[in-house]
Amino acid sequence: MKIVWRWYTFEELTGGELYAILALRQEVFIVEQQCPYLDCDGLDQGAWHLVGHQADGGQTVPMAYLRVIPPRKVGDVPTIGRLLTHFSIRRTGVGGELLAEAIRRIERLHPG
């Protein structure tokens, strides 16, 4: 399976893309992991969003996702959160690719 990685700011996400990401986050964290919590925590707007898309009949479907929250003040470090993969691609190495891509970007934007 071919995953295409793409970074987004919150403003770059279309309504449909955001809806699909939030649905996947709910599917994994709230339904699968049975961990009810308020997912919309006010941090998405300032975060970088990494989405792993898979083509499905001409549409792109998010299959992997994480967000990187930039440091909020001097001395803070970026935070990786909401890391997930769709259940159908777990144990394929996609999660490692997702994390590696995030670390590369963090090192580029915030060296050291």
Short mmCIF file of N, CA, C and O in Angstrom, two decimals:
data_model
loop_
_atom_site.label_atom_id
_atom_site.label_comp_id
_atom_site.label_asym_id
_atom_site.label_seq_id
_atom_site.Cartn_x
_atom_site.Cartn_y
_atom_site.Cartn_z
N MET A 1 0.84 -1.18 0.00
CA MET A 1 0.00 0.00 0.00
C MET A 1 0.89 1.24 0.00
O MET A 1 1.86 1.30 0.72
N LYS A 2 0.52 2.20 -0.81
CA LYS A 2 1.28 3.45 -0.93
C LYS A 2 0.61 4.53 -0.10
O LYS A 2 -0.56 4.84 -0.29
N ILE A 3 1.38 5.07 0.84
CA ILE A 3 0.91 6.19 1.66
C ILE A 3 1.61 7.45 1.16
O ILE A 3 2.83 7.46 0.97
N VAL A 4 0.85 8.50 0.96
CA VAL A 4 1.38 9.80 0.55
C VAL A 4 1.30 10.72 1.76
O VAL A 4 0.22 10.91 2.34
N TRP A 5 2.45 11.27 2.16
CA TRP A 5 2.51 12.14 3.34
C TRP A 5 2.33 13.59 2.94
O TRP A 5 2.89 14.04 1.94
N ARG A 6 1.58 14.31 3.76
CA ARG A 6 1.40 15.74 3.49
C ARG A 6 1.24 16.49 4.81
O ARG A 6 0.50 16.05 5.69
N TRP A 7 1.94 17.61 4.91
CA TRP A 7 1.83 18.50 6.07
C TRP A 7 0.81 19.58 5.78
O TRP A 7 0.74 20.09 4.66
N TYR A 8 0.05 19.95 6.80
CA TYR A 8 -0.95 21.02 6.70
C TYR A 8 -0.86 21.93 7.92
O TYR A 8 -0.62 21.46 9.03
N THR A 9 -1.13 23.20 7.70
CA THR A 9 -1.50 24.05 8.83
C THR A 9 -3.01 23.84 9.00
O THR A 9 -3.68 23.29 8.12
N PHE A 10 -3.54 24.30 10.09
CA PHE A 10 -4.98 24.16 10.32
C PHE A 10 -5.77 24.85 9.21
O PHE A 10 -6.76 24.33 8.72
N GLU A 11 -5.30 26.04 8.81
CA GLU A 11 -6.00 26.82 7.80
C GLU A 11 -5.98 26.15 6.43
O GLU A 11 -6.85 26.41 5.60
N GLU A 12 -4.99 25.32 6.17
CA GLU A 12 -4.90 24.66 4.87
C GLU A 12 -5.84 23.46 4.74
O GLU A 12 -6.11 23.02 3.62
N LEU A 13 -6.31 22.94 5.84
CA LEU A 13 -7.22 21.80 5.80
C LEU A 13 -8.59 22.25 5.29
O LEU A 13 -9.13 23.26 5.76
N THR A 14 -9.15 21.52 4.34
CA THR A 14 -10.51 21.82 3.91
C THR A 14 -11.47 21.28 4.97
O THR A 14 -11.09 20.48 5.83
N GLY A 15 -12.70 21.68 4.89
CA GLY A 15 -13.71 21.16 5.81
C GLY A 15 -13.81 19.65 5.73
O GLY A 15 -13.91 18.96 6.75
N GLY A 16 -13.76 19.11 4.52
CA GLY A 16 -13.84 17.66 4.33
C GLY A 16 -12.64 16.93 4.91
O GLY A 16 -12.78 15.86 5.51
N GLU A 17 -11.45 17.51 4.71
CA GLU A 17 -10.23 16.89 5.26
C GLU A 17 -10.26 16.91 6.78
O GLU A 17 -9.95 15.90 7.43
N LEU A 18 -10.64 18.04 7.34
CA LEU A 18 -10.72 18.13 8.80
C LEU A 18 -11.75 17.16 9.36
O LEU A 18 -11.50 16.47 10.36
N TYR A 19 -12.88 17.05 8.72
CA TYR A 19 -13.92 16.12 9.15
C TYR A 19 -13.39 14.68 9.15
O TYR A 19 -13.59 13.93 10.11
N ALA A 20 -12.70 14.30 8.07
CA ALA A 20 -12.16 12.94 7.97
C ALA A 20 -11.11 12.67 9.05
O ALA A 20 -11.06 11.57 9.63
N ILE A 21 -10.28 13.66 9.35
CA ILE A 21 -9.26 13.50 10.38
C ILE A 21 -9.91 13.35 11.75
O ILE A 21 -9.56 12.46 12.53
N LEU A 22 -10.87 14.22 12.06
CA LEU A 22 -11.54 14.14 13.36
C LEU A 22 -12.31 12.84 13.51
O LEU A 22 -12.34 12.25 14.59
N ALA A 23 -12.91 12.36 12.42
CA ALA A 23 -13.61 11.08 12.47
C ALA A 23 -12.64 9.94 12.76
O ALA A 23 -12.95 9.04 13.56
N LEU A 24 -11.47 9.96 12.11
CA LEU A 24 -10.47 8.93 12.36
C LEU A 24 -9.95 9.00 13.79
O LEU A 24 -9.78 7.97 14.45
N ARG A 25 -9.71 10.20 14.29
CA ARG A 25 -9.25 10.34 15.68
C ARG A 25 -10.30 9.78 16.64
O ARG A 25 -9.95 9.09 17.60
N GLN A 26 -11.56 10.07 16.40
CA GLN A 26 -12.62 9.54 17.27
C GLN A 26 -12.69 8.02 17.18
O GLN A 26 -12.86 7.33 18.19
N GLU A 27 -12.58 7.49 15.95
CA GLU A 27 -12.63 6.04 15.75
C GLU A 27 -11.54 5.34 16.55
O GLU A 27 -11.79 4.34 17.22
N VAL A 28 -10.33 5.87 16.48
CA VAL A 28 -9.20 5.22 17.15
C VAL A 28 -9.20 5.47 18.65
O VAL A 28 -9.16 4.52 19.44
N PHE A 29 -9.24 6.72 19.05
CA PHE A 29 -9.04 7.03 20.47
C PHE A 29 -10.29 6.82 21.32
O PHE A 29 -10.20 6.31 22.44
N ILE A 30 -11.44 7.19 20.82
CA ILE A 30 -12.64 7.14 21.65
C ILE A 30 -13.35 5.80 21.53
O ILE A 30 -13.70 5.18 22.53
N VAL A 31 -13.51 5.29 20.30
CA VAL A 31 -14.23 4.03 20.12
C VAL A 31 -13.33 2.83 20.38
O VAL A 31 -13.61 2.01 21.25
N GLU A 32 -12.22 2.70 19.61
CA GLU A 32 -11.34 1.54 19.77
C GLU A 32 -10.72 1.47 21.16
O GLU A 32 -10.72 0.42 21.78
N GLN A 33 -10.16 2.58 21.62
CA GLN A 33 -9.45 2.57 22.89
C GLN A 33 -10.37 2.85 24.07
O GLN A 33 -9.92 2.86 25.21
N GLN A 34 -11.63 3.09 23.80
CA GLN A 34 -12.64 3.35 24.84
C GLN A 34 -12.13 4.38 25.85
O GLN A 34 -12.18 4.17 27.06
N CYS A 35 -11.67 5.50 25.31
CA CYS A 35 -11.11 6.56 26.14
C CYS A 35 -11.86 7.85 25.85
O CYS A 35 -11.41 8.68 25.05
N PRO A 36 -13.02 8.03 26.45
CA PRO A 36 -13.79 9.25 26.17
C PRO A 36 -13.09 10.50 26.73
O PRO A 36 -12.71 10.55 27.90
N TYR A 37 -12.87 11.44 25.87
CA TYR A 37 -12.26 12.71 26.25
C TYR A 37 -12.67 13.74 25.22
O TYR A 37 -13.14 13.39 24.13
N LEU A 38 -12.46 14.99 25.54
CA LEU A 38 -12.78 16.07 24.61
C LEU A 38 -11.63 16.21 23.61
O LEU A 38 -10.55 16.70 23.96
N ASP A 39 -11.83 15.74 22.39
CA ASP A 39 -10.77 15.75 21.38
C ASP A 39 -10.46 17.16 20.90
O ASP A 39 -9.31 17.50 20.68
N CYS A 40 -11.45 17.99 20.73
CA CYS A 40 -11.24 19.36 20.29
C CYS A 40 -10.78 20.18 21.50
O CYS A 40 -11.58 20.72 22.25
N ASP A 41 -9.46 20.26 21.66
CA ASP A 41 -8.87 20.85 22.85
C ASP A 41 -8.29 22.25 22.64
O ASP A 41 -7.63 22.79 23.51
N GLY A 42 -8.52 22.83 21.46
CA GLY A 42 -8.03 24.17 21.20
C GLY A 42 -6.58 24.23 20.74
O GLY A 42 -6.05 25.31 20.52
N LEU A 43 -5.93 23.07 20.56
CA LEU A 43 -4.53 23.06 20.14
C LEU A 43 -4.35 22.81 18.64
O LEU A 43 -3.28 23.06 18.10
N ASP A 44 -5.39 22.34 17.99
CA ASP A 44 -5.27 22.04 16.56
C ASP A 44 -4.99 23.28 15.71
O ASP A 44 -4.25 23.21 14.72
N GLN A 45 -5.55 24.40 16.09
CA GLN A 45 -5.42 25.61 15.28
C GLN A 45 -3.98 26.07 15.14
O GLN A 45 -3.60 26.64 14.12
N GLY A 46 -3.15 25.85 16.13
CA GLY A 46 -1.75 26.29 16.07
C GLY A 46 -0.77 25.18 15.73
O GLY A 46 0.44 25.40 15.72
N ALA A 47 -1.27 23.99 15.46
CA ALA A 47 -0.41 22.83 15.22
C ALA A 47 -0.15 22.60 13.74
O ALA A 47 -0.88 23.09 12.88
N TRP A 48 0.91 21.86 13.47
CA TRP A 48 1.16 21.30 12.15
C TRP A 48 0.52 19.92 12.14
O TRP A 48 0.64 19.16 13.11
N HIS A 49 -0.14 19.57 11.04
CA HIS A 49 -0.85 18.29 10.93
C HIS A 49 -0.21 17.47 9.83
O HIS A 49 -0.12 17.92 8.68
N LEU A 50 0.24 16.27 10.17
CA LEU A 50 0.81 15.35 9.19
C LEU A 50 -0.21 14.26 8.92
O LEU A 50 -0.65 13.56 9.84
N VAL A 51 -0.59 14.14 7.65
CA VAL A 51 -1.61 13.17 7.27
C VAL A 51 -1.00 12.22 6.24
O VAL A 51 -0.39 12.65 5.27
N GLY A 52 -1.20 10.94 6.49
CA GLY A 52 -0.82 9.91 5.52
C GLY A 52 -2.07 9.50 4.77
O GLY A 52 -2.99 8.93 5.35
N HIS A 53 -2.12 9.85 3.49
CA HIS A 53 -3.30 9.56 2.66
C HIS A 53 -3.08 8.30 1.84
O HIS A 53 -1.97 8.00 1.42
N GLN A 54 -4.18 7.62 1.57
CA GLN A 54 -4.20 6.50 0.63
C GLN A 54 -5.27 6.80 -0.40
O GLN A 54 -6.37 7.22 -0.05
N ALA A 55 -4.93 6.59 -1.67
CA ALA A 55 -5.92 6.81 -2.73
C ALA A 55 -6.94 5.68 -2.70
O ALA A 55 -6.60 4.53 -2.56
N ASP A 56 -8.21 6.06 -2.79
CA ASP A 56 -9.29 5.07 -2.79
C ASP A 56 -10.35 5.52 -3.79
O ASP A 56 -11.20 6.35 -3.49
N GLY A 57 -10.28 4.97 -5.00
CA GLY A 57 -11.26 5.32 -6.02
C GLY A 57 -11.26 6.79 -6.38
O GLY A 57 -12.31 7.37 -6.59
N GLY A 58 -10.09 7.40 -6.45
CA GLY A 58 -10.02 8.81 -6.82
C GLY A 58 -10.08 9.76 -5.63
O GLY A 58 -9.80 10.93 -5.76
N GLN A 59 -10.49 9.27 -4.48
CA GLN A 59 -10.52 10.09 -3.28
C GLN A 59 -9.33 9.75 -2.41
O GLN A 59 -8.81 8.63 -2.46
N THR A 60 -8.88 10.71 -1.62
CA THR A 60 -7.81 10.41 -0.68
C THR A 60 -8.43 10.21 0.70
O THR A 60 -9.29 10.97 1.13
N VAL A 61 -7.99 9.15 1.34
CA VAL A 61 -8.52 8.78 2.65
C VAL A 61 -7.40 8.84 3.67
O VAL A 61 -6.34 8.24 3.45
N PRO A 62 -7.58 9.57 4.79
CA PRO A 62 -6.52 9.60 5.80
C PRO A 62 -6.40 8.24 6.49
O PRO A 62 -7.40 7.67 6.94
N MET A 63 -5.17 7.71 6.52
CA MET A 63 -4.91 6.41 7.13
C MET A 63 -3.94 6.51 8.30
O MET A 63 -3.82 5.58 9.10
N ALA A 64 -3.22 7.63 8.37
CA ALA A 64 -2.27 7.87 9.46
C ALA A 64 -2.26 9.36 9.73
O ALA A 64 -2.47 10.17 8.83
N TYR A 65 -2.01 9.70 10.99
CA TYR A 65 -2.13 11.11 11.36
C TYR A 65 -1.33 11.37 12.64
O TYR A 65 -1.22 10.51 13.52
N LEU A 66 -0.83 12.58 12.74
CA LEU A 66 -0.34 13.12 14.00
C LEU A 66 -0.33 14.63 13.89
O LEU A 66 -0.45 15.20 12.81
N ARG A 67 -0.19 15.27 15.04
CA ARG A 67 -0.04 16.73 15.04
C ARG A 67 1.20 17.08 15.84
O ARG A 67 1.59 16.37 16.76
N VAL A 68 1.82 18.18 15.43
CA VAL A 68 2.99 18.70 16.14
C VAL A 68 2.62 20.08 16.66
O VAL A 68 2.26 20.97 15.89
N ILE A 69 2.69 20.22 17.96
CA ILE A 69 2.39 21.50 18.60
C ILE A 69 3.72 22.21 18.82
O ILE A 69 4.60 21.68 19.51
N PRO A 70 3.90 23.38 18.22
CA PRO A 70 5.16 24.12 18.36
C PRO A 70 5.38 24.54 19.82
O PRO A 70 4.43 24.62 20.60
N PRO A 71 6.63 24.85 20.16
CA PRO A 71 6.90 25.37 21.50
C PRO A 71 6.09 26.64 21.75
O PRO A 71 5.94 27.47 20.86
N ARG A 72 5.57 26.77 22.94
CA ARG A 72 4.75 27.95 23.26
C ARG A 72 5.56 29.09 23.84
O ARG A 72 5.14 30.23 23.79
N LYS A 73 6.70 28.76 24.43
CA LYS A 73 7.56 29.80 24.98
C LYS A 73 9.01 29.34 24.87
O LYS A 73 9.29 28.17 24.59
N VAL A 74 9.93 30.26 25.05
CA VAL A 74 11.35 29.96 24.96
C VAL A 74 11.69 28.85 25.95
O VAL A 74 11.26 28.88 27.11
N GLY A 75 12.42 27.87 25.48
CA GLY A 75 12.82 26.76 26.34
C GLY A 75 11.92 25.54 26.22
O GLY A 75 12.30 24.45 26.63
N ASP A 76 10.72 25.73 25.69
CA ASP A 76 9.82 24.59 25.47
C ASP A 76 10.29 23.82 24.24
O ASP A 76 11.05 24.33 23.42
N VAL A 77 9.81 22.62 24.12
CA VAL A 77 10.10 21.80 22.94
C VAL A 77 8.79 21.49 22.22
O VAL A 77 7.71 21.52 22.82
N PRO A 78 8.85 21.19 20.92
CA PRO A 78 7.64 20.79 20.21
C PRO A 78 7.08 19.50 20.81
O PRO A 78 7.82 18.68 21.35
N THR A 79 5.78 19.31 20.66
CA THR A 79 5.11 18.14 21.19
C THR A 79 4.41 17.39 20.06
O THR A 79 3.69 18.00 19.27
N ILE A 80 4.62 16.09 20.00
CA ILE A 80 3.92 15.24 19.05
C ILE A 80 2.73 14.63 19.77
O ILE A 80 2.87 14.09 20.86
N GLY A 81 1.57 14.73 19.14
CA GLY A 81 0.37 14.17 19.77
C GLY A 81 -0.61 13.64 18.76
O GLY A 81 -0.47 13.83 17.55
N ARG A 82 -1.62 12.94 19.27
CA ARG A 82 -2.70 12.38 18.47
C ARG A 82 -2.17 11.45 17.37
O ARG A 82 -2.75 11.32 16.30
N LEU A 83 -1.04 10.79 17.63
CA LEU A 83 -0.44 9.88 16.65
C LEU A 83 -1.30 8.64 16.51
O LEU A 83 -1.63 8.00 17.50
N LEU A 84 -1.67 8.31 15.26
CA LEU A 84 -2.51 7.13 15.05
C LEU A 84 -2.34 6.58 13.66
O LEU A 84 -1.91 7.26 12.74
N THR A 85 -2.68 5.30 13.51
CA THR A 85 -2.82 4.68 12.20
C THR A 85 -4.15 3.94 12.18
O THR A 85 -4.62 3.45 13.21
N HIS A 86 -4.75 3.87 11.01
CA HIS A 86 -5.99 3.12 10.84
C HIS A 86 -5.71 1.66 11.16
O HIS A 86 -4.64 1.14 10.85
N PHE A 87 -6.67 0.97 11.77
CA PHE A 87 -6.44 -0.41 12.20
C PHE A 87 -6.01 -1.32 11.05
O PHE A 87 -5.26 -2.27 11.25
N SER A 88 -6.44 -1.03 9.83
CA SER A 88 -6.14 -1.91 8.70
C SER A 88 -4.68 -1.87 8.25
O SER A 88 -4.24 -2.74 7.50
N ILE A 89 -3.90 -0.86 8.71
CA ILE A 89 -2.50 -0.78 8.29
C ILE A 89 -1.54 -0.89 9.46
O ILE A 89 -0.34 -0.65 9.30
N ARG A 90 -2.01 -1.28 10.60
CA ARG A 90 -1.12 -1.44 11.75
C ARG A 90 -0.19 -2.63 11.52
O ARG A 90 -0.53 -3.58 10.84
N ARG A 91 0.98 -2.53 12.09
CA ARG A 91 2.02 -3.56 11.98
C ARG A 91 2.58 -3.69 10.56
O ARG A 91 3.04 -4.75 10.16
N THR A 92 2.52 -2.58 9.82
CA THR A 92 3.08 -2.56 8.46
C THR A 92 4.28 -1.62 8.37
O THR A 92 4.86 -1.49 7.29
N GLY A 93 4.61 -0.94 9.45
CA GLY A 93 5.71 0.02 9.43
C GLY A 93 5.28 1.45 9.17
O GLY A 93 6.09 2.37 9.25
N VAL A 94 4.01 1.65 8.88
CA VAL A 94 3.52 3.01 8.58
C VAL A 94 3.64 3.92 9.81
O VAL A 94 3.99 5.09 9.67
N GLY A 95 3.38 3.39 10.98
CA GLY A 95 3.51 4.21 12.19
C GLY A 95 4.93 4.71 12.39
O GLY A 95 5.14 5.87 12.77
N GLY A 96 5.92 3.87 12.10
CA GLY A 96 7.32 4.29 12.19
C GLY A 96 7.65 5.35 11.17
O GLY A 96 8.39 6.31 11.47
N GLU A 97 7.12 5.21 9.96
CA GLU A 97 7.32 6.23 8.92
C GLU A 97 6.71 7.56 9.35
O GLU A 97 7.30 8.62 9.13
N LEU A 98 5.53 7.49 9.92
CA LEU A 98 4.82 8.68 10.39
C LEU A 98 5.65 9.43 11.43
O LEU A 98 5.87 10.64 11.33
N LEU A 99 6.15 8.70 12.41
CA LEU A 99 6.94 9.31 13.47
C LEU A 99 8.27 9.85 12.93
O LEU A 99 8.69 10.96 13.30
N ALA A 100 8.91 9.11 12.03
CA ALA A 100 10.18 9.57 11.45
C ALA A 100 9.99 10.87 10.67
O ALA A 100 10.82 11.78 10.75
N GLU A 101 8.89 10.97 9.92
CA GLU A 101 8.61 12.20 9.17
C GLU A 101 8.40 13.38 10.12
O GLU A 101 8.87 14.49 9.87
N ALA A 102 7.72 13.14 11.23
CA ALA A 102 7.50 14.20 12.21
C ALA A 102 8.81 14.66 12.83
O ALA A 102 9.06 15.87 12.98
N ILE A 103 9.67 13.72 13.18
CA ILE A 103 10.95 14.07 13.80
C ILE A 103 11.82 14.85 12.82
O ILE A 103 12.47 15.83 13.20
N ARG A 104 11.82 14.45 11.54
CA ARG A 104 12.58 15.20 10.53
C ARG A 104 12.12 16.66 10.46
O ARG A 104 12.92 17.59 10.41
N ARG A 105 10.81 16.86 10.46
CA ARG A 105 10.28 18.23 10.37
C ARG A 105 10.62 19.03 11.62
O ARG A 105 11.00 20.20 11.54
N ILE A 106 10.48 18.42 12.77
CA ILE A 106 10.80 19.11 14.03
C ILE A 106 12.27 19.51 14.04
O ILE A 106 12.61 20.64 14.42
N GLU A 107 13.16 18.62 13.61
CA GLU A 107 14.57 18.93 13.60
C GLU A 107 14.89 20.06 12.62
O GLU A 107 15.78 20.87 12.87
N ARG A 108 14.13 20.13 11.49
CA ARG A 108 14.33 21.22 10.53
C ARG A 108 13.85 22.56 11.09
O ARG A 108 14.51 23.58 10.93
N LEU A 109 12.68 22.55 11.72
CA LEU A 109 12.09 23.79 12.22
C LEU A 109 12.66 24.25 13.56
O LEU A 109 12.67 25.44 13.86
N HIS A 110 13.08 23.29 14.37
CA HIS A 110 13.57 23.59 15.73
C HIS A 110 14.85 22.79 15.99
O HIS A 110 14.84 21.85 16.78
N PRO A 111 15.95 23.16 15.34
CA PRO A 111 17.20 22.40 15.50
C PRO A 111 17.60 22.31 16.96
O PRO A 111 17.49 23.27 17.72
N GLY A 112 18.10 21.14 17.32
CA GLY A 112 18.62 20.94 18.68
C GLY A 112 17.56 20.63 19.67
O GLY A 112 17.75 20.44 20.83
#
